[in-house]
JSON list of C-alpha atoms in Angstrom, two decimals:
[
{"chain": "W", "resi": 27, "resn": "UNK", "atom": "CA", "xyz": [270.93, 50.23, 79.43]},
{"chain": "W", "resi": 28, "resn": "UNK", "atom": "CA", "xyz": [272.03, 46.62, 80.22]},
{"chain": "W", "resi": 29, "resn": "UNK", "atom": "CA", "xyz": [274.26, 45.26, 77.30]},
{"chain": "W", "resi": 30, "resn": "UNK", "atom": "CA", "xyz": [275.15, 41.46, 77.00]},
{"chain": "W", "resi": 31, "resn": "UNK", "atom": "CA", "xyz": [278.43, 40.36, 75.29]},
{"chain": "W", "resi": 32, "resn": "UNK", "atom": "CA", "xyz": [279.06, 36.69, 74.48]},
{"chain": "W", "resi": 33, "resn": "UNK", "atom": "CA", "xyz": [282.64, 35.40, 74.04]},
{"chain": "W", "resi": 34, "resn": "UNK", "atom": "CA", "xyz": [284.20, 32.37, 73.23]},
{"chain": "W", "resi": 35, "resn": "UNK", "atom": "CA", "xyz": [287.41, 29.74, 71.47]},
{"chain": "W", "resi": 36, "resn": "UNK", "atom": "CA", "xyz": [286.00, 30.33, 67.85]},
{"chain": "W", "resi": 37, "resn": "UNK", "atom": "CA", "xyz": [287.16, 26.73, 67.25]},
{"chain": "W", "resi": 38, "resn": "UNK", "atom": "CA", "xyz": [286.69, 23.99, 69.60]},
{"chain": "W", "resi": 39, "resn": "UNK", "atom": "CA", "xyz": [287.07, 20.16, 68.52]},
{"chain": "W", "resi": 40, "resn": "UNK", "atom": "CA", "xyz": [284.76, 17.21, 67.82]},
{"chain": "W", "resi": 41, "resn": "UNK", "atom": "CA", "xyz": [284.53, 15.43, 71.82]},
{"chain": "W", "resi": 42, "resn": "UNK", "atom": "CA", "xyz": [285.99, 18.21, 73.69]},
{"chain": "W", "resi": 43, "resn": "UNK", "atom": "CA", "xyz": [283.62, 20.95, 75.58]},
{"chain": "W", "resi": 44, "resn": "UNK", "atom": "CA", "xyz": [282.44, 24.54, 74.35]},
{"chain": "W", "resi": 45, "resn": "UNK", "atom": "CA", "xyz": [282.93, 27.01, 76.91]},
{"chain": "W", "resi": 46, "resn": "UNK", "atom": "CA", "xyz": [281.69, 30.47, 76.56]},
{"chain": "W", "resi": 47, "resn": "UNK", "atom": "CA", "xyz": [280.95, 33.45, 78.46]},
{"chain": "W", "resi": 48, "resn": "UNK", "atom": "CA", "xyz": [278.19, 36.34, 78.56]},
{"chain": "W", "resi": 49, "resn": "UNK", "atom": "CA", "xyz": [279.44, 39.31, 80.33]},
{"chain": "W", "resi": 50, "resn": "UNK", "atom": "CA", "xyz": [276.77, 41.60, 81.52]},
{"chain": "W", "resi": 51, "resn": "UNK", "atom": "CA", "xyz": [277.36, 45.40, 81.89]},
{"chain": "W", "resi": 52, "resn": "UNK", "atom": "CA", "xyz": [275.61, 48.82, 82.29]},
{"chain": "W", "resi": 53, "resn": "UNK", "atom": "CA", "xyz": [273.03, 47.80, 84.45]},
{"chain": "W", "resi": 54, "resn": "UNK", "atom": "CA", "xyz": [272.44, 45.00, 87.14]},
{"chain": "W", "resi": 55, "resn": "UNK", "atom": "CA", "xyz": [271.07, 41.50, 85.76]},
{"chain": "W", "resi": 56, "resn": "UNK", "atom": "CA", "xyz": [270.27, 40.69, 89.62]},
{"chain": "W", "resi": 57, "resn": "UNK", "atom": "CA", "xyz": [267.27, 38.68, 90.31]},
{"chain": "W", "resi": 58, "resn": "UNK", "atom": "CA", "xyz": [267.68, 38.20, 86.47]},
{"chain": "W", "resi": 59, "resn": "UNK", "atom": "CA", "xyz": [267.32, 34.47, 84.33]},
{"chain": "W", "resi": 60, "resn": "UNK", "atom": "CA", "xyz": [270.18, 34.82, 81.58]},
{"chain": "W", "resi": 61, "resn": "UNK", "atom": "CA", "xyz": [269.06, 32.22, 78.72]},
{"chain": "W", "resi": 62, "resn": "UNK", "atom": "CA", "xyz": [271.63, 30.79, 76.13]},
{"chain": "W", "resi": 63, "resn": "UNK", "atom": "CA", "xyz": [270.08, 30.27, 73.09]},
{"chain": "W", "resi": 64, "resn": "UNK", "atom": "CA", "xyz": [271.80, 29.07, 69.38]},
{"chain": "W", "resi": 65, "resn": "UNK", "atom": "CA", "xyz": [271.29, 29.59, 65.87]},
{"chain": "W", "resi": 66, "resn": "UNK", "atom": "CA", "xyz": [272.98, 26.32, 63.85]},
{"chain": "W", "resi": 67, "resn": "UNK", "atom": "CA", "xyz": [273.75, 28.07, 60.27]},
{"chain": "W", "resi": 68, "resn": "UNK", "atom": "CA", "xyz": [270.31, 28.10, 58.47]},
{"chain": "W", "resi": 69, "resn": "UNK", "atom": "CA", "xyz": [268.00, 26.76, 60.79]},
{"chain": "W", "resi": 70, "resn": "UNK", "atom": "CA", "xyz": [266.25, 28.48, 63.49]},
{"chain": "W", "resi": 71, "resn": "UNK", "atom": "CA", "xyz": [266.27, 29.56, 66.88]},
{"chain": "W", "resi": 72, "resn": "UNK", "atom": "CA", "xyz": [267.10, 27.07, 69.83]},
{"chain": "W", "resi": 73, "resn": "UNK", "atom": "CA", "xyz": [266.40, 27.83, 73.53]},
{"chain": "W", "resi": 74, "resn": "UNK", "atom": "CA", "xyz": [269.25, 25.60, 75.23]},
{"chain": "W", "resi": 75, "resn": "UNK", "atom": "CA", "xyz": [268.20, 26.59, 78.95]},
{"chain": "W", "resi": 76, "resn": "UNK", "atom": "CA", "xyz": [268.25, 29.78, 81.58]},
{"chain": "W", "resi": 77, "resn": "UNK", "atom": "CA", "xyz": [270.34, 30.00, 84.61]},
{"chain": "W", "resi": 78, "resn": "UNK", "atom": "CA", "xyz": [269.15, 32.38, 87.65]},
{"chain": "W", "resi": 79, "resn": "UNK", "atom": "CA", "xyz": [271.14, 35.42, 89.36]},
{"chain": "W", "resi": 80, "resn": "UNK", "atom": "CA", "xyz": [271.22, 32.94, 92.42]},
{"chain": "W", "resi": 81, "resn": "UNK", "atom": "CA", "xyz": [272.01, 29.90, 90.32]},
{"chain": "W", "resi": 82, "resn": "UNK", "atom": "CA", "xyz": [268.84, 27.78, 89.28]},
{"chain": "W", "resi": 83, "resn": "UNK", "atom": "CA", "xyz": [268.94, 26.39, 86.22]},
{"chain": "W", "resi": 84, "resn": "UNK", "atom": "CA", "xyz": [266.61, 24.94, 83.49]},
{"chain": "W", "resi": 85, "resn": "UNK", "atom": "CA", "xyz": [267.45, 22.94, 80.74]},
{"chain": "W", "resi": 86, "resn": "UNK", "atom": "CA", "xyz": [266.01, 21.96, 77.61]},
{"chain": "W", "resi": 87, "resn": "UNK", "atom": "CA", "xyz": [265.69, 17.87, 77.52]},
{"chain": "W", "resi": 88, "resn": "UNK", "atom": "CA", "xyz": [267.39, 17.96, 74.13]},
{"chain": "W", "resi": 89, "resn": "UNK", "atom": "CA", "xyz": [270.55, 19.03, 75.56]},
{"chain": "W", "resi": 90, "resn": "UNK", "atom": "CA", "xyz": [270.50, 18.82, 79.24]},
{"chain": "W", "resi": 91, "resn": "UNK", "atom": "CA", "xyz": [272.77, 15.63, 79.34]},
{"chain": "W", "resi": 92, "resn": "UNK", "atom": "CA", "xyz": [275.75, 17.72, 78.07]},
{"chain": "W", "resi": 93, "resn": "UNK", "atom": "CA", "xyz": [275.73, 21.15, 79.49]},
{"chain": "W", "resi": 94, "resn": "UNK", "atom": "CA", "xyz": [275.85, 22.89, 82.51]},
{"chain": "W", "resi": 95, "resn": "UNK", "atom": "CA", "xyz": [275.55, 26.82, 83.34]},
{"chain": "W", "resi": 96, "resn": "UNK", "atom": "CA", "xyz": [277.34, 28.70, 85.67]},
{"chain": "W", "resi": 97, "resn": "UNK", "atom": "CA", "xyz": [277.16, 32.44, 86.98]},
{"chain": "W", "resi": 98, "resn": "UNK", "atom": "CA", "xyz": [279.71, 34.63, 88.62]},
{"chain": "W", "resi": 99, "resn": "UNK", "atom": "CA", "xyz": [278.04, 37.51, 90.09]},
{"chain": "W", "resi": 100, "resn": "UNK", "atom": "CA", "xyz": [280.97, 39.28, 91.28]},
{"chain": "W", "resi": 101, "resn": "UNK", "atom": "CA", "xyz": [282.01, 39.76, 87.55]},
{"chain": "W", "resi": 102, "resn": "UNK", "atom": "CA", "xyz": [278.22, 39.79, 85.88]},
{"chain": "W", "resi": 103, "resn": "UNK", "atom": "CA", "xyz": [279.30, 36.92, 83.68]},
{"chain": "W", "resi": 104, "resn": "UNK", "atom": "CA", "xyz": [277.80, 33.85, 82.69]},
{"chain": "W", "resi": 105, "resn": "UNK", "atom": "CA", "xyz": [279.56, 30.91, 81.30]},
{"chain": "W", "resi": 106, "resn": "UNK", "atom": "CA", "xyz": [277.99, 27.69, 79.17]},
{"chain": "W", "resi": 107, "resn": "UNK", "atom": "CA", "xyz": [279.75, 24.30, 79.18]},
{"chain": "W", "resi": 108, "resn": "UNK", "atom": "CA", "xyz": [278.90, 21.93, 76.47]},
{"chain": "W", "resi": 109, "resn": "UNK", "atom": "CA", "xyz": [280.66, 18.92, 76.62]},
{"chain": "W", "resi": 110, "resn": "UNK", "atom": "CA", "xyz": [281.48, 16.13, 73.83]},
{"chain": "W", "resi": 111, "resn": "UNK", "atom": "CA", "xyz": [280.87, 18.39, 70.92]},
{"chain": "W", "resi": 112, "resn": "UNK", "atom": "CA", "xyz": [280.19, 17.44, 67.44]},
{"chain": "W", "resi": 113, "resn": "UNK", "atom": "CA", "xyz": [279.64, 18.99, 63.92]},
{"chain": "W", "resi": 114, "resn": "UNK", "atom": "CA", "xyz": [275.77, 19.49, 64.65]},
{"chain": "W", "resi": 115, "resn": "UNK", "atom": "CA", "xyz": [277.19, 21.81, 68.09]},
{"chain": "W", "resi": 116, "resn": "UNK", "atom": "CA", "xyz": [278.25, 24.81, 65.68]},
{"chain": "W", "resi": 117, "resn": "UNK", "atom": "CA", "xyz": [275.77, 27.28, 65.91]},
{"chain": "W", "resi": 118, "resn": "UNK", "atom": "CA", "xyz": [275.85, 31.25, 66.84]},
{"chain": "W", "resi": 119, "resn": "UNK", "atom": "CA", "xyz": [275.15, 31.09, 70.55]},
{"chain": "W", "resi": 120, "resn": "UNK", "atom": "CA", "xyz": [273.29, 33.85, 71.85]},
{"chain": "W", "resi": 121, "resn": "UNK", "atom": "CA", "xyz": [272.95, 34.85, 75.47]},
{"chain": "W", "resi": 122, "resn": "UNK", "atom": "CA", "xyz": [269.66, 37.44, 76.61]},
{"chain": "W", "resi": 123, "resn": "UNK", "atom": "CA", "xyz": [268.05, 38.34, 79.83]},
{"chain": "W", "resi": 124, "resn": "UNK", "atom": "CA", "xyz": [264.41, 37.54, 80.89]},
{"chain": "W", "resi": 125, "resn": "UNK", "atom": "CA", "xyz": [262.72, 39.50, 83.74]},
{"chain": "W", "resi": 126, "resn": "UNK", "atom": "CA", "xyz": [261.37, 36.97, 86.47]},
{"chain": "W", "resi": 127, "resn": "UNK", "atom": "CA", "xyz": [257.77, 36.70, 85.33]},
{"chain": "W", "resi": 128, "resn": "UNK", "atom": "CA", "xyz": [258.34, 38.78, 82.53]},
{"chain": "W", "resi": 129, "resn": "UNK", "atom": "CA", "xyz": [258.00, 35.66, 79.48]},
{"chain": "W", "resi": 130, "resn": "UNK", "atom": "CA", "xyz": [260.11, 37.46, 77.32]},
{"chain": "W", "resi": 131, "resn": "UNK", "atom": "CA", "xyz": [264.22, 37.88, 76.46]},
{"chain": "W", "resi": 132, "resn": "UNK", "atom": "CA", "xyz": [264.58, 41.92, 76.29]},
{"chain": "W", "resi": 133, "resn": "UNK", "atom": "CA", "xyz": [268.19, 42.23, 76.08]},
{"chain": "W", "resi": 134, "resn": "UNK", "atom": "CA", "xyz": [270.11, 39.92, 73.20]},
{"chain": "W", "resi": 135, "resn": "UNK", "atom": "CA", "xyz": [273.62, 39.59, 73.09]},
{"chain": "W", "resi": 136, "resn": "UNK", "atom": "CA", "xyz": [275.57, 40.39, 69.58]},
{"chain": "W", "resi": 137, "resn": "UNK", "atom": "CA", "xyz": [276.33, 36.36, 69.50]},
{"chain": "W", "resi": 138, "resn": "UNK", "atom": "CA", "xyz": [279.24, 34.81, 69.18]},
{"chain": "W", "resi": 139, "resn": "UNK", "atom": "CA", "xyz": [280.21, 31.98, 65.96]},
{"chain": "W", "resi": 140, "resn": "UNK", "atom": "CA", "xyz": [281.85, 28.52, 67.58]},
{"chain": "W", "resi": 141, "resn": "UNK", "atom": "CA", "xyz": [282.59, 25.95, 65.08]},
{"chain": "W", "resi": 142, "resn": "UNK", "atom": "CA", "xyz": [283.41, 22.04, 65.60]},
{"chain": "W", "resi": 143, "resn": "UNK", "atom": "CA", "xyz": [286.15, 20.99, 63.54]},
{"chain": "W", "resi": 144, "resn": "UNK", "atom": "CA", "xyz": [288.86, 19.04, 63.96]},
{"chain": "V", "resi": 6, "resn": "UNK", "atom": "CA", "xyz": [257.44, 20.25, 72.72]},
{"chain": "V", "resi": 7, "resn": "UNK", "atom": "CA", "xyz": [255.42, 23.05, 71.73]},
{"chain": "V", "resi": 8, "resn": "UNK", "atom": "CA", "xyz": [255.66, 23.17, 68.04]},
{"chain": "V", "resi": 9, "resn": "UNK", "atom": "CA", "xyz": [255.54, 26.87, 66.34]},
{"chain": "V", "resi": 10, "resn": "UNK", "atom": "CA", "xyz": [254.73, 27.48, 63.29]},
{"chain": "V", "resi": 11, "resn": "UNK", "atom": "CA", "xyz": [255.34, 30.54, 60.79]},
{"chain": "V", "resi": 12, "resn": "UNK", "atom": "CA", "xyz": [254.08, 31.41, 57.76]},
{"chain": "V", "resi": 13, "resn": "UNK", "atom": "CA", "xyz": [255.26, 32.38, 55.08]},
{"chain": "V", "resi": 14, "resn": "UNK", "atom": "CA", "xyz": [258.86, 31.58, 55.39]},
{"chain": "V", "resi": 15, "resn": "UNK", "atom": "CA", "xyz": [259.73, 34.27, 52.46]},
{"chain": "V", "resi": 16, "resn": "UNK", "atom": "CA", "xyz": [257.95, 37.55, 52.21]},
{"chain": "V", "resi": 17, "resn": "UNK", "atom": "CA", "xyz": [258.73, 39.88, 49.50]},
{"chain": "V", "resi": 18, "resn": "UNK", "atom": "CA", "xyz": [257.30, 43.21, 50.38]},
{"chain": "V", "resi": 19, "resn": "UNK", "atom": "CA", "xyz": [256.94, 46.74, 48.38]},
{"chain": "V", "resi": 20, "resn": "UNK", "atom": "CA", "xyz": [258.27, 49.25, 50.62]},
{"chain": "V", "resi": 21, "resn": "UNK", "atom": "CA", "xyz": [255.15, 51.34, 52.05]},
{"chain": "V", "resi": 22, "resn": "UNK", "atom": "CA", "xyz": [252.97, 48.40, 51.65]},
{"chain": "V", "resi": 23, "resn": "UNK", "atom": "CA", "xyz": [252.11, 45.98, 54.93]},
{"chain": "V", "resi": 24, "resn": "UNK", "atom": "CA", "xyz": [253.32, 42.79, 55.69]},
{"chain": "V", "resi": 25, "resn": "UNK", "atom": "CA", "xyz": [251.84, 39.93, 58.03]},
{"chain": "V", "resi": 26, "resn": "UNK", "atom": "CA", "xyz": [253.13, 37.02, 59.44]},
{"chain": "V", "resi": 27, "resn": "UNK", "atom": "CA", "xyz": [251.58, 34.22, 61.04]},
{"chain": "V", "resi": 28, "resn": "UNK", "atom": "CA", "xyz": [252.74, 32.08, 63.59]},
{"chain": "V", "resi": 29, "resn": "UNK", "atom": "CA", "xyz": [250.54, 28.95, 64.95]},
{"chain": "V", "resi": 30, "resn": "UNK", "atom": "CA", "xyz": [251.19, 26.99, 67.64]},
{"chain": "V", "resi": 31, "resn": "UNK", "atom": "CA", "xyz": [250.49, 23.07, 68.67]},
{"chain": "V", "resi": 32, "resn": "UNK", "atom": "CA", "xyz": [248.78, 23.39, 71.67]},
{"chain": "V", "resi": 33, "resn": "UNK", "atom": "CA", "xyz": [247.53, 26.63, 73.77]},
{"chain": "V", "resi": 34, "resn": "UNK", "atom": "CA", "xyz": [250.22, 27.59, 76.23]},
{"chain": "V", "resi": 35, "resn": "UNK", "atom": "CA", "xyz": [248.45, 29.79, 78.42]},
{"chain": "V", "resi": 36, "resn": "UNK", "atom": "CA", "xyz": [250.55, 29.85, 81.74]},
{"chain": "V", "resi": 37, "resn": "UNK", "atom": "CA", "xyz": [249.51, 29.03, 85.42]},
{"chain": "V", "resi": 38, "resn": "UNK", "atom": "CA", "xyz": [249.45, 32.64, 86.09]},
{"chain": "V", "resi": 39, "resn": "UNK", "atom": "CA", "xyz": [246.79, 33.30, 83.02]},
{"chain": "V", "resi": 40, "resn": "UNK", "atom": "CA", "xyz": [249.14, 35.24, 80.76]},
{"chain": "V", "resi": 41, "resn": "UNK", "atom": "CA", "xyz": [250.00, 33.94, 77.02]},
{"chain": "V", "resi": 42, "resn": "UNK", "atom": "CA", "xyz": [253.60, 34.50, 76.71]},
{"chain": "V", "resi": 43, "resn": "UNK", "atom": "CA", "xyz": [253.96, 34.74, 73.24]},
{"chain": "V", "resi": 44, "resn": "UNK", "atom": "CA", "xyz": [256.61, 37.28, 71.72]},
{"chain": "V", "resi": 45, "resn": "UNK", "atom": "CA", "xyz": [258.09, 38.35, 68.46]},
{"chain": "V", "resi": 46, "resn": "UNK", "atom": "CA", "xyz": [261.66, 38.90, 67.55]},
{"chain": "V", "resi": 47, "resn": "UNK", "atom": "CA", "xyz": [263.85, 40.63, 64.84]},
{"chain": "V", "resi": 48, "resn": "UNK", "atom": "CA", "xyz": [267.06, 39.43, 63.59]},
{"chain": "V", "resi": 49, "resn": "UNK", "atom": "CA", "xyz": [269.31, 41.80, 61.26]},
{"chain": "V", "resi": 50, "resn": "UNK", "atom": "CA", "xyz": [272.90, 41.26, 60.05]},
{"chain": "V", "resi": 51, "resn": "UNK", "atom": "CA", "xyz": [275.57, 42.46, 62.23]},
{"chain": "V", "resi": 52, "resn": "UNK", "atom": "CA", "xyz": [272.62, 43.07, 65.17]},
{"chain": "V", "resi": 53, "resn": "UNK", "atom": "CA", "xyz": [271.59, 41.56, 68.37]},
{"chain": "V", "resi": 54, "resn": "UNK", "atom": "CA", "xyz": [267.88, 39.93, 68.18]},
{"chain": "V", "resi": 55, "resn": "UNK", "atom": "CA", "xyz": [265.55, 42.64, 68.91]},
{"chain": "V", "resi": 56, "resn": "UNK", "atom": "CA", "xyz": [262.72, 42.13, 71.02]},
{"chain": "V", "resi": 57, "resn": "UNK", "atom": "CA", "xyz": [259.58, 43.78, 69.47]},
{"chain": "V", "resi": 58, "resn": "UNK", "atom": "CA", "xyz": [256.39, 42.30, 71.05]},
{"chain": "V", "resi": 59, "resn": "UNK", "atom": "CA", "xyz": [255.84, 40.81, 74.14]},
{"chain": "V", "resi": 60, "resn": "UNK", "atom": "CA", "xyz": [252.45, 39.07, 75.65]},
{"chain": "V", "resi": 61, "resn": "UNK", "atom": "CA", "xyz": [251.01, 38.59, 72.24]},
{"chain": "V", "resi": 62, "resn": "UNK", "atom": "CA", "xyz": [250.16, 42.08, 71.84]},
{"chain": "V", "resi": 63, "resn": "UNK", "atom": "CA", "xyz": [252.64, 44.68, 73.75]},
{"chain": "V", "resi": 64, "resn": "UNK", "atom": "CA", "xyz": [254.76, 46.79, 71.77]},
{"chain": "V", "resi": 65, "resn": "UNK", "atom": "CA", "xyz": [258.64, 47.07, 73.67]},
{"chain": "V", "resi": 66, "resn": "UNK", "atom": "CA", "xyz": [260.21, 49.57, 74.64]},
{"chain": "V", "resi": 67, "resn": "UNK", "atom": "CA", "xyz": [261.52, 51.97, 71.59]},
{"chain": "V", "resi": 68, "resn": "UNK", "atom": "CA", "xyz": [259.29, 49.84, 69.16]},
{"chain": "V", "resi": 69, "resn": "UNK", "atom": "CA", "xyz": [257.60, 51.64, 66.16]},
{"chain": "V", "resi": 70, "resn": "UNK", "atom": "CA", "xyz": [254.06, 51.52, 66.15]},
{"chain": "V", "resi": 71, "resn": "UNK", "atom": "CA", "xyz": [253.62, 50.35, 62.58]},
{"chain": "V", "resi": 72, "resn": "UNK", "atom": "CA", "xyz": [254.68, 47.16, 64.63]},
{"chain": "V", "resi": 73, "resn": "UNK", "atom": "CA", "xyz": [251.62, 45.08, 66.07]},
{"chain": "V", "resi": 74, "resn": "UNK", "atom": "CA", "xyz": [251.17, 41.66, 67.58]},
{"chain": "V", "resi": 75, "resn": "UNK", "atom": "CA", "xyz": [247.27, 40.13, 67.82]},
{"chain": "V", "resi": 76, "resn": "UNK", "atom": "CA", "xyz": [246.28, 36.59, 68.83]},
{"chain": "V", "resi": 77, "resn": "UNK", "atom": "CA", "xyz": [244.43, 34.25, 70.97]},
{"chain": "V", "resi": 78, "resn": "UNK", "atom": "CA", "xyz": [244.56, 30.59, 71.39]},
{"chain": "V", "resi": 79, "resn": "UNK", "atom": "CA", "xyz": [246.86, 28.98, 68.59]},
{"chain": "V", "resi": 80, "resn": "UNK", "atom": "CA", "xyz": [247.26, 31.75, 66.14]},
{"chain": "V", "resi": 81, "resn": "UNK", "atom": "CA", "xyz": [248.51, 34.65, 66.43]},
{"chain": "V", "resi": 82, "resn": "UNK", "atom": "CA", "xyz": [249.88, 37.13, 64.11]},
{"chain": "V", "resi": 83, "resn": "UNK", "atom": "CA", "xyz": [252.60, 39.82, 63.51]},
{"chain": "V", "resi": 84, "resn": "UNK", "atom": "CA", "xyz": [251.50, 42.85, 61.39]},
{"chain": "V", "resi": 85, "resn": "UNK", "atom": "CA", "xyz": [253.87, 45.51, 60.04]},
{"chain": "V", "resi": 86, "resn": "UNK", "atom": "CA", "xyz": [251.97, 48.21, 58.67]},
{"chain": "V", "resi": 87, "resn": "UNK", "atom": "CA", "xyz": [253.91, 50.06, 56.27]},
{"chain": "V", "resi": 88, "resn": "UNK", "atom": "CA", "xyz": [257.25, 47.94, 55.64]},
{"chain": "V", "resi": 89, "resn": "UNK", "atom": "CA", "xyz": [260.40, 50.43, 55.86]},
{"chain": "V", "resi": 90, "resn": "UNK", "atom": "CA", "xyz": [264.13, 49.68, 54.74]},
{"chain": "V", "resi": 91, "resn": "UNK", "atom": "CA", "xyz": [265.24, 48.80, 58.09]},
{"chain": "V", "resi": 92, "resn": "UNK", "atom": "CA", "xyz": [263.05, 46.07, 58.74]},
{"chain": "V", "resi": 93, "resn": "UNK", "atom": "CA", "xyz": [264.44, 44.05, 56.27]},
{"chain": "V", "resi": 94, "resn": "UNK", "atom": "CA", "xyz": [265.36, 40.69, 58.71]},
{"chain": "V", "resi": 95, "resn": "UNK", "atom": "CA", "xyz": [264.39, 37.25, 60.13]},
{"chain": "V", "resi": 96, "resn": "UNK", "atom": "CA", "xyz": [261.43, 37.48, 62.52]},
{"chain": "V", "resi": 97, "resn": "UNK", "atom": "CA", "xyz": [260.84, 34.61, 64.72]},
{"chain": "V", "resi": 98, "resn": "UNK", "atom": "CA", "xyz": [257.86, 33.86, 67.16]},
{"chain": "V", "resi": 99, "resn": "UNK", "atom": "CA", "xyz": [258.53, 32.27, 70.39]},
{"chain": "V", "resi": 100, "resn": "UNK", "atom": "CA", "xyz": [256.65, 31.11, 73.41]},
{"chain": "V", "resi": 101, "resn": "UNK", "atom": "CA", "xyz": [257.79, 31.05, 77.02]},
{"chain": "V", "resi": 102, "resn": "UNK", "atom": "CA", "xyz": [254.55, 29.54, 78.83]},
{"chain": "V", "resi": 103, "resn": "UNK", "atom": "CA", "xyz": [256.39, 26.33, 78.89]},
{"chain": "V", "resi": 104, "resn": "UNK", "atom": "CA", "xyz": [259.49, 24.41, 78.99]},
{"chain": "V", "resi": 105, "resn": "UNK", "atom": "CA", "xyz": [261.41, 23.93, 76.98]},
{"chain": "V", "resi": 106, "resn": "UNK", "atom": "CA", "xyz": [260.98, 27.79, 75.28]},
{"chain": "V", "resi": 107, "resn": "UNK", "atom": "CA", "xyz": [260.15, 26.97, 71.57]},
{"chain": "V", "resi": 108, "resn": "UNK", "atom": "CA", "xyz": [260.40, 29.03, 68.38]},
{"chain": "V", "resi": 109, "resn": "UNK", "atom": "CA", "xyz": [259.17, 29.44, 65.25]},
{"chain": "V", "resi": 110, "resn": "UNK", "atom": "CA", "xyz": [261.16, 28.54, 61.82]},
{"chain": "V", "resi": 111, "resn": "UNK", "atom": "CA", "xyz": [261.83, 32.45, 60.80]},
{"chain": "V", "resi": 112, "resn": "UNK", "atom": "CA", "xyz": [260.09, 34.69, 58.09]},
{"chain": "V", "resi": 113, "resn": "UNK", "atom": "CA", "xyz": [262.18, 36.54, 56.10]},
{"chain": "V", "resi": 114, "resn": "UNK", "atom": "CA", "xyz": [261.14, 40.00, 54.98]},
{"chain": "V", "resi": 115, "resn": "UNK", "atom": "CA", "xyz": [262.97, 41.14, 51.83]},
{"chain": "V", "resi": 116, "resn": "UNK", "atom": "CA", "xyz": [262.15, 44.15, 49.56]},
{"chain": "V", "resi": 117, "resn": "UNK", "atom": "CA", "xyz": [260.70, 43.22, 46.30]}
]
């Protein structure tokens, strides 16, 4: 069963970048989207964007001016750059696989806290 | 933006007794290929988001069937129907017809 781990700084400043990883084991996520998604504390759910296995992305327009995605496949990880951070970036960032065609995120990461402070 | 909408946000619930949530959308997102990709999805302390419906009505894998998703259109709904300890949590609705993915507010299920 595929599991997804998120990791990150914790802590990362107001104007520098977030940078966080999903790490994808016990099963292959190839042909696979991987979606980050974040939780700010007491609001909802946010759908940030989904990179492919082979390295397509898709954005959402409300952030798509400050972050890029990446994939490693030799190491089944992930990574999320968000750059020029504020306050309103700390959230619980989630990472979760989506089947190609599928229209659903089956497998969640545990999610991972980063806070903007200086 | 599709815009989703949940109601109630708060939902006290006797254990044994069902619950029901509604979530309503802005616009139909039926996608190119004809399927309605709407899904529902539990969030408890200390846990990953759990997938429990998929396609308005599909149960996931490992799901309990007194877990149901119905719908068409703009509404749809997500009916537990006899509430248990465990699924005290957050449940969210969320559609991926269209970009950007969108979901709705959170209902909270408590135990009166």
């Amino acid at each position: 069963q595929v599991q997804l781990q998120e990791s990150g700084p914790g802590l990362v400043k107001p104007s520098e970048t977030l940078s966080l990883t999903c790490t994808v084991s016990g099963g292959s996520i190839s042909g696979h989207y991987l979606s980050w998604i974040r939780q700010v504390p007491g609001a909802g759910l946010e759908w940030i964007g989904y990179i492919h296995y082979s390295g397509g992305t898709n954005y959402n327009p409300s952030l798509k001016s400050r972050v890029t995605f990446s994939v490693d496949t030799s190491k089944n990880e992930f990574t999320l750059e968000l750059r020029s951070v504020t306050a309103a970036d700390t959230a619980v960032y989630y990472c979760a696989r989506e089947i190609p065609a599928a229209g659903h995120l089956d497998s969640w990461g545990q999610g991972t806290l980063a806070t903007v402070s200086s | 933006d599709i815009v989703m909408t949940q109601t109630p946000l708060s939902s006290p619930v006797t254990l044994g007794q069902p619950a029901s949530i509604s979530c309503k959308s802005s616009q139909s997102f039926v996608h190119s290929d004809g399927n309605t990709y709407l899904s529902w999805l539990q969030l408890r302390p200390g846990q990953p988001p759990r997938l429990l419906i998929y396609r308005i009505s599909n149960r996931f894998s490992g799901v309990p069937d007194r877990f149901s998703g119905s719908g068409a259109g703009t509404d749809f709904t997500l009916k537990i129907s006899r509430v248990e300890a465990e699924d005290v949590g957050v449940y969210y609705c969320m559609q991926a017809s269209q970009f950007p993915y969108t979901f709705g507010q959170g209902t909270k299920l408590e135990i009166k």
